[in-house]
mmCIF file of C-alpha atoms in Angstrom:
data_model
loop_
_atom_site.group_PDB
_atom_site.id
_atom_site.type_symbol
_atom_site.label_atom_id
_atom_site.label_comp_id
_atom_site.label_asym_id
_atom_site.label_seq_id
_atom_site.Cartn_x
_atom_site.Cartn_y
_atom_site.Cartn_z
ATOM 1 C CA UNK H 608 76.280 309.617 19.450
ATOM 2 C CA UNK H 609 72.977 309.261 21.334
ATOM 3 C CA UNK H 610 72.774 310.899 24.749
ATOM 4 C CA UNK H 611 73.868 308.519 27.514
ATOM 5 C CA UNK H 612 73.198 310.715 30.545
ATOM 6 C CA UNK H 613 70.214 308.550 31.499
ATOM 7 C CA UNK H 614 72.466 305.810 32.857
ATOM 8 C CA UNK H 615 71.494 303.249 35.489
ATOM 9 C CA UNK H 616 72.205 304.678 38.952
ATOM 10 C CA UNK H 617 73.703 302.414 41.592
ATOM 11 C CA UNK H 618 71.591 304.048 44.302
ATOM 12 C CA UNK H 619 68.424 303.396 42.267
ATOM 13 C CA UNK H 620 68.715 300.461 39.829
ATOM 14 C CA UNK H 621 71.478 298.971 41.981
ATOM 15 C CA UNK H 622 69.660 299.315 45.292
ATOM 16 C CA UNK H 623 69.389 295.522 45.715
ATOM 17 C CA UNK H 624 71.905 294.491 43.036
ATOM 18 C CA UNK H 625 73.031 290.855 43.201
ATOM 19 C CA UNK H 626 76.263 290.483 45.217
ATOM 20 C CA UNK H 627 76.079 294.199 45.990
ATOM 21 C CA UNK H 628 78.425 293.792 48.949
ATOM 22 C CA UNK H 629 81.166 292.854 46.446
ATOM 23 C CA UNK H 630 80.724 296.059 44.404
ATOM 24 C CA UNK H 631 83.099 298.987 44.159
ATOM 25 C CA UNK H 632 83.949 301.697 41.625
ATOM 26 C CA UNK H 633 87.355 302.004 39.971
ATOM 27 C CA UNK H 634 88.789 304.722 37.692
ATOM 28 C CA UNK H 635 90.768 303.368 34.726
ATOM 29 C CA UNK H 636 91.388 304.537 31.173
ATOM 30 C CA UNK H 637 89.282 307.656 31.635
ATOM 31 C CA UNK H 638 86.221 305.638 32.724
ATOM 32 C CA UNK H 639 84.597 304.914 36.051
ATOM 33 C CA UNK H 640 83.985 301.173 36.222
ATOM 34 C CA UNK H 641 81.594 299.181 38.367
ATOM 35 C CA UNK H 642 83.529 296.107 39.512
ATOM 36 C CA UNK H 643 82.551 293.217 41.743
ATOM 37 C CA UNK H 644 85.251 291.268 43.588
ATOM 38 C CA UNK H 645 84.871 288.275 45.893
ATOM 39 C CA UNK H 646 86.840 285.298 47.188
ATOM 40 C CA UNK H 647 90.527 284.476 47.462
ATOM 41 C CA UNK H 648 92.966 282.387 45.457
ATOM 42 C CA UNK H 649 93.927 282.378 41.769
ATOM 43 C CA UNK H 650 92.412 285.336 39.923
ATOM 44 C CA UNK H 651 89.393 284.520 37.757
ATOM 45 C CA UNK H 652 87.956 287.196 35.456
ATOM 46 C CA UNK H 653 84.281 287.178 34.399
ATOM 47 C CA UNK H 654 83.215 289.260 31.368
ATOM 48 C CA UNK H 655 79.535 289.458 30.453
ATOM 49 C CA UNK H 656 78.034 289.820 26.982
ATOM 50 C CA UNK H 657 76.174 292.556 25.097
ATOM 51 C CA UNK H 658 73.166 293.973 26.931
ATOM 52 C CA UNK H 659 74.001 292.307 30.249
ATOM 53 C CA UNK H 660 75.940 293.415 33.343
ATOM 54 C CA UNK H 661 77.367 291.885 36.506
ATOM 55 C CA UNK H 662 73.898 290.645 37.479
ATOM 56 C CA UNK H 663 74.463 287.921 34.871
ATOM 57 C CA UNK H 664 76.900 286.306 37.348
ATOM 58 C CA UNK H 665 74.552 286.439 40.354
ATOM 59 C CA UNK H 666 74.582 282.652 40.735
ATOM 60 C CA UNK H 667 78.016 281.818 39.315
ATOM 61 C CA UNK H 668 80.156 284.421 41.113
ATOM 62 C CA UNK H 669 79.510 283.154 44.680
ATOM 63 C CA UNK H 670 80.157 279.565 43.601
ATOM 64 C CA UNK H 671 83.491 280.396 41.979
ATOM 65 C CA UNK H 672 84.481 282.676 44.870
ATOM 66 C CA UNK H 673 84.793 279.574 47.052
ATOM 67 C CA UNK H 674 88.012 278.695 45.168
ATOM 68 C CA UNK H 675 89.080 281.837 43.312
ATOM 69 C CA UNK H 676 89.485 285.582 43.611
ATOM 70 C CA UNK H 677 86.721 286.538 41.203
ATOM 71 C CA UNK H 678 86.732 289.882 39.364
ATOM 72 C CA UNK H 679 83.618 290.859 37.403
ATOM 73 C CA UNK H 680 83.282 294.321 35.784
ATOM 74 C CA UNK H 681 80.382 295.922 33.984
ATOM 75 C CA UNK H 682 81.604 296.542 30.439
ATOM 76 C CA UNK H 683 81.723 300.156 29.178
ATOM 77 C CA UNK H 684 78.231 301.482 28.508
ATOM 78 C CA UNK H 685 76.641 298.598 30.401
ATOM 79 C CA UNK H 686 75.254 298.521 33.905
ATOM 80 C CA UNK H 687 76.993 301.110 36.064
ATOM 81 C CA UNK H 688 80.193 301.623 33.994
ATOM 82 C CA UNK H 689 80.773 304.745 31.886
ATOM 83 C CA UNK H 690 80.371 304.396 28.091
ATOM 84 C CA UNK H 691 83.084 304.559 25.438
ATOM 85 C CA UNK H 692 82.596 306.960 22.501
ATOM 86 C CA UNK H 693 83.274 304.168 19.983
ATOM 87 C CA UNK H 694 82.789 300.754 21.615
ATOM 88 C CA UNK H 695 84.471 298.613 18.960
ATOM 89 C CA UNK H 696 86.000 295.257 19.852
ATOM 90 C CA UNK H 697 89.609 296.549 19.896
ATOM 91 C CA UNK H 698 88.644 299.575 22.015
ATOM 92 C CA UNK H 699 86.615 297.488 24.450
ATOM 93 C CA UNK H 700 89.558 295.103 24.791
ATOM 94 C CA UNK H 701 92.018 297.960 25.389
ATOM 95 C CA UNK H 702 89.685 299.506 27.964
ATOM 96 C CA UNK H 703 89.419 296.208 29.852
ATOM 97 C CA UNK H 704 93.203 295.886 29.664
ATOM 98 C CA UNK H 705 93.497 299.351 31.247
ATOM 99 C CA UNK H 706 91.224 298.231 34.083
ATOM 100 C CA UNK H 707 93.286 295.102 34.731
ATOM 101 C CA UNK H 708 96.493 297.164 34.823
ATOM 102 C CA UNK H 709 95.000 299.592 37.351
ATOM 103 C CA UNK H 710 93.823 296.662 39.462
ATOM 104 C CA UNK H 711 97.263 295.067 39.124
ATOM 105 C CA UNK H 712 95.790 291.719 38.119
ATOM 106 C CA UNK H 713 96.881 288.961 35.731
ATOM 107 C CA UNK H 714 93.977 286.474 35.681
ATOM 108 C CA UNK H 715 94.817 282.771 35.552
ATOM 109 C CA UNK H 716 91.320 282.024 34.290
ATOM 110 C CA UNK H 717 89.284 284.259 31.974
ATOM 111 C CA UNK H 718 85.601 283.480 31.422
ATOM 112 C CA UNK H 719 83.555 285.368 28.849
ATOM 113 C CA UNK H 720 79.923 285.037 27.864
ATOM 114 C CA UNK H 721 78.943 285.647 24.233
ATOM 115 C CA UNK H 722 80.647 288.899 23.081
ATOM 116 C CA UNK H 723 82.602 288.913 26.344
ATOM 117 C CA UNK H 724 84.495 285.879 25.060
ATOM 118 C CA UNK H 725 85.494 287.849 21.954
ATOM 119 C CA UNK H 726 86.899 290.657 24.120
ATOM 120 C CA UNK H 727 88.971 288.163 26.109
ATOM 121 C CA UNK H 728 90.209 286.411 22.971
ATOM 122 C CA UNK H 729 91.289 289.775 21.530
ATOM 123 C CA UNK H 730 93.189 290.574 24.740
ATOM 124 C CA UNK H 731 94.941 287.195 24.569
ATOM 125 C CA UNK H 732 95.866 287.618 20.912
ATOM 126 C CA UNK H 733 97.216 291.120 21.577
ATOM 127 C CA UNK H 734 99.411 289.821 24.397
ATOM 128 C CA UNK H 735 97.615 291.791 27.135
ATOM 129 C CA UNK H 736 96.223 288.656 28.794
ATOM 130 C CA UNK H 737 97.856 285.247 29.260
ATOM 131 C CA UNK H 738 95.470 283.036 31.209
ATOM 132 C CA UNK H 739 96.098 279.393 31.979
ATOM 133 C CA UNK H 740 92.542 278.758 30.769
ATOM 134 C CA UNK H 741 90.146 280.709 28.543
ATOM 135 C CA UNK H 742 86.457 279.806 28.833
ATOM 136 C CA UNK H 743 83.796 280.846 26.340
ATOM 137 C CA UNK H 744 80.168 280.530 27.427
ATOM 138 C CA UNK H 745 78.127 280.380 24.219
ATOM 139 C CA UNK H 746 81.013 282.365 22.798
ATOM 140 C CA UNK H 747 80.395 284.862 19.986
ATOM 141 C CA UNK H 748 83.738 284.457 18.227
ATOM 142 C CA UNK H 749 82.669 284.340 14.587
ATOM 143 C CA UNK H 750 80.835 286.835 12.347
ATOM 144 C CA UNK H 751 77.217 286.142 11.469
ATOM 145 C CA UNK H 752 77.133 284.086 8.257
ATOM 146 C CA UNK H 753 76.247 285.532 4.869
ATOM 147 C CA UNK H 754 74.337 288.783 4.519
ATOM 148 C CA UNK H 755 73.412 288.757 8.218
ATOM 149 C CA UNK H 756 76.998 289.760 8.953
ATOM 150 C CA UNK H 757 76.421 292.998 7.035
ATOM 151 C CA UNK H 758 72.745 293.648 7.766
ATOM 152 C CA UNK H 759 72.695 293.206 11.570
ATOM 153 C CA UNK H 760 75.548 295.662 12.341
ATOM 154 C CA UNK H 761 74.104 298.168 9.865
ATOM 155 C CA UNK H 762 70.695 297.970 11.545
ATOM 156 C CA UNK H 763 72.262 298.388 14.983
ATOM 157 C CA UNK H 764 74.253 301.367 13.709
ATOM 158 C CA UNK H 765 71.117 303.035 12.330
ATOM 159 C CA UNK H 766 69.308 302.529 15.624
ATOM 160 C CA UNK H 767 72.314 303.688 17.640
ATOM 161 C CA UNK H 768 72.627 306.930 15.670
ATOM 162 C CA UNK H 769 68.957 307.776 16.244
ATOM 163 C CA UNK H 770 68.877 309.525 19.656
ATOM 164 C CA UNK H 771 65.220 308.575 20.139
ATOM 165 C CA UNK H 772 65.741 304.805 19.814
ATOM 166 C CA UNK H 773 67.113 304.046 23.314
ATOM 167 C CA UNK H 774 64.249 305.929 24.957
ATOM 168 C CA UNK H 775 61.606 304.242 22.817
ATOM 169 C CA UNK H 776 63.105 300.838 23.599
ATOM 170 C CA UNK H 777 63.267 301.671 27.309
ATOM 171 C CA UNK H 778 59.645 302.802 27.397
ATOM 172 C CA UNK H 779 58.531 299.531 25.802
ATOM 173 C CA UNK H 780 60.630 297.233 28.015
ATOM 174 C CA UNK H 781 57.833 295.886 30.186
ATOM 175 C CA UNK H 782 57.980 292.461 31.821
ATOM 176 C CA UNK H 783 56.269 290.699 28.889
ATOM 177 C CA UNK H 784 58.641 292.232 26.323
ATOM 178 C CA UNK H 785 61.727 291.255 28.316
ATOM 179 C CA UNK H 786 60.383 287.750 28.848
ATOM 180 C CA UNK H 787 59.924 287.379 25.076
ATOM 181 C CA UNK H 788 63.447 288.683 24.482
ATOM 182 C CA UNK H 789 65.008 286.209 26.935
ATOM 183 C CA UNK H 790 62.856 283.354 25.655
ATOM 184 C CA UNK H 791 64.181 284.131 22.174
ATOM 185 C CA UNK H 792 67.676 283.215 23.357
ATOM 186 C CA UNK H 793 66.525 279.690 24.205
ATOM 187 C CA UNK H 794 66.879 280.286 27.954
ATOM 188 C CA UNK H 795 64.360 280.277 30.780
ATOM 189 C CA UNK H 796 65.056 282.573 33.739
ATOM 190 C CA UNK H 797 63.249 282.952 37.041
ATOM 191 C CA UNK H 798 61.315 286.103 37.931
ATOM 192 C CA UNK H 799 64.296 287.748 39.619
ATOM 193 C CA UNK H 800 66.512 287.211 36.577
ATOM 194 C CA UNK H 801 63.886 288.666 34.243
ATOM 195 C CA UNK H 802 63.308 291.678 36.492
ATOM 196 C CA UNK H 803 67.030 292.493 36.580
ATOM 197 C CA UNK H 804 67.203 292.559 32.784
ATOM 198 C CA UNK H 805 64.016 294.623 32.666
ATOM 199 C CA UNK H 806 65.482 297.099 35.157
ATOM 200 C CA UNK H 807 68.478 297.666 32.858
ATOM 201 C CA UNK H 808 66.501 297.708 29.612
ATOM 202 C CA UNK H 809 64.261 300.436 31.047
ATOM 203 C CA UNK H 810 67.247 302.828 31.255
ATOM 204 C CA UNK H 811 68.040 304.474 27.887
ATOM 205 C CA UNK H 812 71.745 304.771 28.709
ATOM 206 C CA UNK H 813 72.138 301.007 29.084
ATOM 207 C CA UNK H 814 70.180 300.409 25.867
ATOM 208 C CA UNK H 815 72.424 302.924 24.049
ATOM 209 C CA UNK H 816 75.486 301.099 25.382
ATOM 210 C CA UNK H 817 74.276 297.764 24.055
ATOM 211 C CA UNK H 818 73.277 299.206 20.665
ATOM 212 C CA UNK H 819 76.590 301.025 20.363
ATOM 213 C CA UNK H 820 78.522 297.840 21.021
ATOM 214 C CA UNK H 821 76.553 295.959 18.350
ATOM 215 C CA UNK H 822 76.863 298.841 15.890
ATOM 216 C CA UNK H 823 80.664 298.928 16.091
ATOM 217 C CA UNK H 824 81.286 295.180 16.337
ATOM 218 C CA UNK H 825 83.467 293.521 13.709
ATOM 219 C CA UNK H 826 84.558 289.924 14.264
ATOM 220 C CA UNK H 827 86.254 289.360 10.911
ATOM 221 C CA UNK H 828 89.784 290.325 12.135
ATOM 222 C CA UNK H 829 89.290 288.231 15.283
ATOM 223 C CA UNK H 830 88.125 285.235 13.257
ATOM 224 C CA UNK H 831 91.214 285.573 11.064
ATOM 225 C CA UNK H 832 93.530 285.714 14.096
ATOM 226 C CA UNK H 833 91.994 282.936 16.212
ATOM 227 C CA UNK H 834 94.395 280.213 14.975
ATOM 228 C CA UNK H 835 97.158 282.171 16.790
ATOM 229 C CA UNK H 836 95.358 281.789 20.127
ATOM 230 C CA UNK H 837 97.719 280.096 22.593
ATOM 231 C CA UNK H 838 95.537 279.757 25.690
ATOM 232 C CA UNK H 839 93.656 276.445 26.075
ATOM 233 C CA UNK H 840 90.029 277.145 25.199
ATOM 234 C CA UNK H 841 86.989 275.545 26.820
ATOM 235 C CA UNK H 842 83.734 276.235 24.975
ATOM 236 C CA UNK H 843 80.645 275.647 27.121
ATOM 237 C CA UNK H 844 77.609 275.523 24.866
ATOM 238 C CA UNK H 845 73.890 275.504 25.581
ATOM 239 C CA UNK H 846 72.251 272.961 23.298
ATOM 240 C CA UNK H 847 69.132 275.159 22.976
ATOM 241 C CA UNK H 848 71.016 278.390 22.231
ATOM 242 C CA UNK H 849 68.991 280.342 19.644
ATOM 243 C CA UNK H 850 71.413 283.262 19.524
ATOM 244 C CA UNK H 851 74.606 281.424 18.542
ATOM 245 C CA UNK H 852 74.145 277.971 17.036
ATOM 246 C CA UNK H 853 76.035 275.257 18.961
ATOM 247 C CA UNK H 854 77.568 274.136 15.661
ATOM 248 C CA UNK H 855 79.611 277.350 15.648
ATOM 249 C CA UNK H 856 81.534 276.249 18.745
ATOM 250 C CA UNK H 857 82.027 272.718 17.447
ATOM 251 C CA UNK H 858 83.359 274.105 14.173
ATOM 252 C CA UNK H 859 85.759 276.393 16.008
ATOM 253 C CA UNK H 860 87.026 273.518 18.156
ATOM 254 C CA UNK H 861 87.730 271.495 15.018
ATOM 255 C CA UNK H 862 89.574 274.446 13.538
ATOM 256 C CA UNK H 863 91.764 274.944 16.620
ATOM 257 C CA UNK H 864 92.463 271.263 17.120
ATOM 258 C CA UNK H 865 93.723 270.130 20.505
ATOM 259 C CA UNK H 866 93.775 273.663 21.920
ATOM 260 C CA UNK H 867 89.959 273.775 22.227
ATOM 261 C CA UNK H 868 87.212 271.468 23.375
ATOM 262 C CA UNK H 869 83.439 271.736 23.737
ATOM 263 C CA UNK H 870 81.150 270.866 26.637
ATOM 264 C CA UNK H 871 77.520 270.646 25.504
ATOM 265 C CA UNK H 872 74.801 271.408 28.065
ATOM 266 C CA UNK H 873 71.602 269.928 26.692
ATOM 267 C CA UNK H 874 68.356 271.725 27.368
ATOM 268 C CA UNK H 875 69.979 275.078 28.157
ATOM 269 C CA UNK H 876 70.051 278.246 26.074
ATOM 270 C CA UNK H 877 72.258 281.270 25.488
ATOM 271 C CA UNK H 878 72.152 282.168 29.189
ATOM 272 C CA UNK H 879 73.114 278.679 30.347
ATOM 273 C CA UNK H 880 75.362 280.081 33.094
ATOM 274 C CA UNK H 881 72.338 281.839 34.595
ATOM 275 C CA UNK H 882 70.082 278.797 34.263
ATOM 276 C CA UNK H 883 72.520 276.278 35.778
ATOM 277 C CA UNK H 884 75.415 278.152 37.433
ATOM 278 C CA UNK H 885 76.405 275.138 39.529
ATOM 279 C CA UNK H 886 76.967 273.018 36.411
ATOM 280 C CA UNK H 887 79.057 275.716 34.741
ATOM 281 C CA UNK H 888 81.106 276.248 37.921
ATOM 282 C CA UNK H 889 81.998 272.551 38.086
ATOM 283 C CA UNK H 890 83.042 272.492 34.427
ATOM 284 C CA UNK H 891 85.360 275.458 35.016
ATOM 285 C CA UNK H 892 86.871 273.859 38.125
ATOM 286 C CA UNK H 893 87.418 270.565 36.316
ATOM 287 C CA UNK H 894 89.028 272.256 33.316
ATOM 288 C CA UNK H 895 91.335 274.269 35.566
ATOM 289 C CA UNK H 896 92.384 271.122 37.456
ATOM 290 C CA UNK H 897 93.125 269.448 34.150
ATOM 291 C CA UNK H 898 95.240 272.416 33.006
ATOM 292 C CA UNK H 899 97.383 272.041 36.136
ATOM 293 C CA UNK H 900 97.840 268.278 35.831
ATOM 294 C CA UNK H 901 101.229 267.069 34.510
ATOM 295 C CA UNK H 902 101.179 266.077 30.877
#
């Protein structure tokens, strides 16, 4: 496993972290977690995707905190949370379950972006989470099609096992490189958003955490089990997403029937919740109100 001692430091990379006043550190499952908590009311859990951290919710968290008690952790190996030795989907899900047990929380709403949605779905399927509403933001719930499903994880694994890779990537993560990376997702972020990603990508420990997650990711068992999902599923999809084709979410909704529906946000990309947090917040509120309405 590549060295991960060069982790982001909260006193350095987190010196002006978004919603910093909501941050605290919690020990659970042998890890020290960075967790942000704000607001009061029904518990709403936010789980970011691969390569991101709690900064991804900088616009959405304050909006949702007006109506909910919002909990947003950095996933293992990301941001300011300790890494897992083998960050597979089942292990990431179990680790998040450990955190929720230590916090004593049973979220009514669970919102996951990209791979974060897969972690939440796994928790629901394993009976560790029973939300009234599950929300996937450009959710990565299916394996890559064809050979890509074999090639991409193998490439990530090769990079992850090379201890030099995270440092090389971090050295090359200048503003232009990060802007190209974000643009490749179909999203457009402001300067602050780009600089926050650059700050993380310039720390080898965060890069190693993201590569490790991709290297150990296997969505085939999850894809097989998804028809057993009981929680109502709202899929919010950016029409310009270049990372996960919108058709994937529409196909999943068809497969799950009345338990899932899709909201398409035209003109937005994979980071739609960062581009238009107010739109995403209203969709979540509306879906939650609908879940509470009498049949």
